[in-house]
Amino acid sequence: MSDKPLRPDRIRYWLKAYTFIVPSLLFVLIFLYYPMLTSIYHSFTDWNLAQAKWIGLDNYIRMFNDNTFRIALSNQLLFTVTDIVKSIVFPLLAAELILSLRGTKLQYLFRTGFVIPMLIPGIVFVLIWLSVYNPSNGLLNHFLSFAGLNSLARPWLGESDTAIWAVILMGFPYITGLPFLIFLAAIAGFNKEIIESARMDGAKFRNIFLKIHLPLLAPQFKVVLLLTIIGSLQDFVRIIVLTGGGPGVSTTVPSLIMYNSAFKNSNYGYGSAVGIFLFVSILLLTLLVSKIFKSERE
């Protein structure tokens, strides 16, 4: 390393760089890291904004002894698994089918059609599906009545046996814009010579998909999987709009318990504890997924 002193022009250059970086870093520290660190502290307190009384692990003990929280965990597991399936299977199939079309105009038309819904706020889709499930004039019960299946019509979001599956099945045909674009860009960038060589050797679409595409898509699977897990564990908007966590607690998830505890019951300490639990869960799952895909590459 050189012992020569920095020239004045280089010093001015670095000062300008730090001038732009430091304000952004301060905003990150104040609005992201500080709330996270304070929530860790408050998760060990009985906090109602007016005062915070240190109670140690009581919030965490209460959380794991709470039957509602255990039901919420099982619901969350089901939501996360089905969200992963919907975020990988259907966007991947759509990307494969679009790129198998012969005409570039047709590819562009279908690609645009699948991407345009990304411009619409997600809450709009939730409200649309809320009207679809409406027991009196919803599209689903009208369709069943038209098909002569009146016996199957029911208040889909109002019964414990059907509410969680109605929430899961919301969003058909499940071609989410971002995973679709990730898979589409990756497949379009594959080496065409390898695929053409496989076809000349007699490989069918199924073999090309299983033996070439799937292994090469491992980095994209990792990204989509991580985004889906994080989004699923954090999401309670669809639940609070469609069912409010009911009937009873049949569709409740931990993030909804966190929201209700903090902003409805003013129990910010318990809400912070649930939030820290979600943070640790997301962190561990992220490390696990990264480890799995790293092992596969090795």
PDB file of C-alpha atoms in Angstrom, residues 152-261:
ATOM      1  CA  LEU A 152     -72.585 -26.509  -3.629  1.00  0.00           C
ATOM      2  CA  ALA A 153     -73.287 -22.779  -3.225  1.00  0.00           C
ATOM      3  CA  ARG A 154     -72.353 -21.444   0.205  1.00  0.00           C
ATOM      4  CA  PRO A 155     -70.882 -18.422   2.002  1.00  0.00           C
ATOM      5  CA  TRP A 156     -67.320 -19.339   1.073  1.00  0.00           C
ATOM      6  CA  LEU A 157     -65.668 -16.831   3.383  1.00  0.00           C
ATOM      7  CA  GLY A 158     -68.201 -17.301   6.171  1.00  0.00           C
ATOM      8  CA  GLU A 159     -67.618 -20.979   6.998  1.00  0.00           C
ATOM      9  CA  SER A 160     -64.574 -22.307   8.819  1.00  0.00           C
ATOM     10  CA  ASP A 161     -64.261 -25.318   6.508  1.00  0.00           C
ATOM     11  CA  THR A 162     -64.107 -23.288   3.307  1.00  0.00           C
ATOM     12  CA  ALA A 163     -62.725 -19.867   4.304  1.00  0.00           C
ATOM     13  CA  ILE A 164     -59.027 -20.779   4.332  1.00  0.00           C
ATOM     14  CA  TRP A 165     -59.283 -22.591   0.976  1.00  0.00           C
ATOM     15  CA  ALA A 166     -61.206 -19.675  -0.530  1.00  0.00           C
ATOM     16  CA  VAL A 167     -58.343 -17.367   0.465  1.00  0.00           C
ATOM     17  CA  ILE A 168     -55.765 -19.809  -0.938  1.00  0.00           C
ATOM     18  CA  LEU A 169     -57.583 -20.233  -4.263  1.00  0.00           C
ATOM     19  CA  MET A 170     -57.932 -16.480  -4.720  1.00  0.00           C
ATOM     20  CA  GLY A 171     -56.033 -15.132  -7.727  1.00  0.00           C
ATOM     21  CA  PHE A 172     -56.643 -17.774 -10.405  1.00  0.00           C
ATOM     22  CA  PRO A 173     -54.796 -18.393 -12.764  1.00  0.00           C
ATOM     23  CA  TYR A 174     -51.940 -17.446 -10.355  1.00  0.00           C
ATOM     24  CA  ILE A 175     -49.580 -16.010 -12.984  1.00  0.00           C
ATOM     25  CA  THR A 176     -47.873 -13.405 -10.812  1.00  0.00           C
ATOM     26  CA  GLY A 177     -46.119 -10.732 -12.836  1.00  0.00           C
ATOM     27  CA  LEU A 178     -42.684 -10.623 -11.202  1.00  0.00           C
ATOM     28  CA  PRO A 179     -41.988 -14.407 -11.064  1.00  0.00           C
ATOM     29  CA  PHE A 180     -43.317 -14.655 -14.617  1.00  0.00           C
ATOM     30  CA  LEU A 181     -40.871 -11.997 -15.846  1.00  0.00           C
ATOM     31  CA  ILE A 182     -37.975 -13.588 -13.936  1.00  0.00           C
ATOM     32  CA  PHE A 183     -38.570 -16.998 -15.524  1.00  0.00           C
ATOM     33  CA  LEU A 184     -39.303 -15.529 -18.951  1.00  0.00           C
ATOM     34  CA  ALA A 185     -36.067 -13.503 -19.036  1.00  0.00           C
ATOM     35  CA  ALA A 186     -34.009 -16.459 -17.823  1.00  0.00           C
ATOM     36  CA  ILE A 187     -35.408 -18.947 -20.339  1.00  0.00           C
ATOM     37  CA  ALA A 188     -35.107 -16.443 -23.197  1.00  0.00           C
ATOM     38  CA  GLY A 189     -31.431 -16.025 -22.327  1.00  0.00           C
ATOM     39  CA  PHE A 190     -30.550 -19.720 -22.431  1.00  0.00           C
ATOM     40  CA  ASN A 191     -27.936 -20.868 -24.907  1.00  0.00           C
ATOM     41  CA  LYS A 192     -29.945 -21.680 -28.040  1.00  0.00           C
ATOM     42  CA  GLU A 193     -27.238 -23.962 -29.432  1.00  0.00           C
ATOM     43  CA  ILE A 194     -27.504 -26.399 -26.532  1.00  0.00           C
ATOM     44  CA  ILE A 195     -31.275 -26.625 -26.892  1.00  0.00           C
ATOM     45  CA  GLU A 196     -31.094 -27.013 -30.688  1.00  0.00           C
ATOM     46  CA  SER A 197     -28.484 -29.762 -30.294  1.00  0.00           C
ATOM     47  CA  ALA A 198     -30.794 -31.584 -27.889  1.00  0.00           C
ATOM     48  CA  ARG A 199     -33.666 -31.316 -30.358  1.00  0.00           C
ATOM     49  CA  MET A 200     -31.502 -32.651 -33.182  1.00  0.00           C
ATOM     50  CA  ASP A 201     -30.697 -35.630 -30.968  1.00  0.00           C
ATOM     51  CA  GLY A 202     -34.407 -36.338 -30.630  1.00  0.00           C
ATOM     52  CA  ALA A 203     -35.132 -34.683 -27.271  1.00  0.00           C
ATOM     53  CA  LYS A 204     -38.766 -33.712 -26.796  1.00  0.00           C
ATOM     54  CA  PHE A 205     -40.089 -30.640 -24.993  1.00  0.00           C
ATOM     55  CA  ARG A 206     -40.521 -32.637 -21.789  1.00  0.00           C
ATOM     56  CA  ASN A 207     -36.894 -33.800 -21.771  1.00  0.00           C
ATOM     57  CA  ILE A 208     -35.577 -30.329 -22.592  1.00  0.00           C
ATOM     58  CA  PHE A 209     -37.686 -28.853 -19.809  1.00  0.00           C
ATOM     59  CA  LEU A 210     -36.629 -31.409 -17.183  1.00  0.00           C
ATOM     60  CA  LYS A 211     -32.983 -31.928 -18.152  1.00  0.00           C
ATOM     61  CA  ILE A 212     -31.939 -28.466 -19.359  1.00  0.00           C
ATOM     62  CA  HIS A 213     -34.334 -25.740 -18.277  1.00  0.00           C
ATOM     63  CA  LEU A 214     -34.979 -26.768 -14.673  1.00  0.00           C
ATOM     64  CA  PRO A 215     -31.287 -27.147 -13.683  1.00  0.00           C
ATOM     65  CA  LEU A 216     -30.396 -23.839 -15.351  1.00  0.00           C
ATOM     66  CA  LEU A 217     -33.246 -22.071 -13.551  1.00  0.00           C
ATOM     67  CA  ALA A 218     -31.861 -22.782 -10.060  1.00  0.00           C
ATOM     68  CA  PRO A 219     -30.829 -19.115  -9.421  1.00  0.00           C
ATOM     69  CA  GLN A 220     -34.288 -17.921 -10.485  1.00  0.00           C
ATOM     70  CA  PHE A 221     -35.979 -20.522  -8.269  1.00  0.00           C
ATOM     71  CA  LYS A 222     -33.947 -19.212  -5.348  1.00  0.00           C
ATOM     72  CA  VAL A 223     -34.965 -15.595  -5.947  1.00  0.00           C
ATOM     73  CA  VAL A 224     -38.656 -16.396  -6.437  1.00  0.00           C
ATOM     74  CA  LEU A 225     -38.674 -18.718  -3.432  1.00  0.00           C
ATOM     75  CA  LEU A 226     -37.124 -16.086  -1.164  1.00  0.00           C
ATOM     76  CA  LEU A 227     -39.461 -13.333  -2.356  1.00  0.00           C
ATOM     77  CA  THR A 228     -42.487 -15.591  -1.933  1.00  0.00           C
ATOM     78  CA  ILE A 229     -41.566 -16.718   1.586  1.00  0.00           C
ATOM     79  CA  ILE A 230     -40.889 -13.154   2.730  1.00  0.00           C
ATOM     80  CA  GLY A 231     -44.072 -11.844   1.129  1.00  0.00           C
ATOM     81  CA  SER A 232     -46.222 -14.661   2.494  1.00  0.00           C
ATOM     82  CA  LEU A 233     -45.006 -14.267   6.086  1.00  0.00           C
ATOM     83  CA  GLN A 234     -45.476 -10.502   5.998  1.00  0.00           C
ATOM     84  CA  ASP A 235     -48.831 -10.431   4.202  1.00  0.00           C
ATOM     85  CA  PHE A 236     -52.049  -9.992   6.132  1.00  0.00           C
ATOM     86  CA  VAL A 237     -53.843  -7.583   3.775  1.00  0.00           C
ATOM     87  CA  ARG A 238     -55.714 -10.300   1.894  1.00  0.00           C
ATOM     88  CA  ILE A 239     -56.733 -11.890   5.207  1.00  0.00           C
ATOM     89  CA  ILE A 240     -57.953  -8.691   6.859  1.00  0.00           C
ATOM     90  CA  VAL A 241     -59.945  -7.670   3.764  1.00  0.00           C
ATOM     91  CA  LEU A 242     -61.465 -11.065   2.955  1.00  0.00           C
ATOM     92  CA  THR A 243     -62.142 -12.586   6.375  1.00  0.00           C
ATOM     93  CA  GLY A 244     -60.601 -10.453   9.125  1.00  0.00           C
ATOM     94  CA  GLY A 245     -58.982 -13.650  10.371  1.00  0.00           C
ATOM     95  CA  GLY A 246     -62.282 -15.482  10.797  1.00  0.00           C
ATOM     96  CA  PRO A 247     -64.601 -17.200  11.023  1.00  0.00           C
ATOM     97  CA  GLY A 248     -63.236 -17.526  14.536  1.00  0.00           C
ATOM     98  CA  VAL A 249     -59.500 -17.898  13.998  1.00  0.00           C
ATOM     99  CA  SER A 250     -59.699 -20.227  11.001  1.00  0.00           C
ATOM    100  CA  THR A 251     -57.751 -17.859   8.705  1.00  0.00           C
ATOM    101  CA  THR A 252     -55.675 -15.964  11.268  1.00  0.00           C
ATOM    102  CA  VAL A 253     -51.921 -15.641  10.621  1.00  0.00           C
ATOM    103  CA  PRO A 254     -49.107 -14.362  12.904  1.00  0.00           C
ATOM    104  CA  SER A 255     -48.757 -11.048  11.053  1.00  0.00           C
ATOM    105  CA  LEU A 256     -52.469 -10.359  11.631  1.00  0.00           C
ATOM    106  CA  ILE A 257     -52.040 -11.122  15.345  1.00  0.00           C
ATOM    107  CA  MET A 258     -49.155  -8.650  15.390  1.00  0.00           C
ATOM    108  CA  TYR A 259     -51.300  -5.976  13.729  1.00  0.00           C
ATOM    109  CA  ASN A 260     -54.330  -6.537  15.971  1.00  0.00           C
ATOM    110  CA  SER A 261     -52.245  -6.644  19.149  1.00  0.00           C
TER     111      SER A 261
END
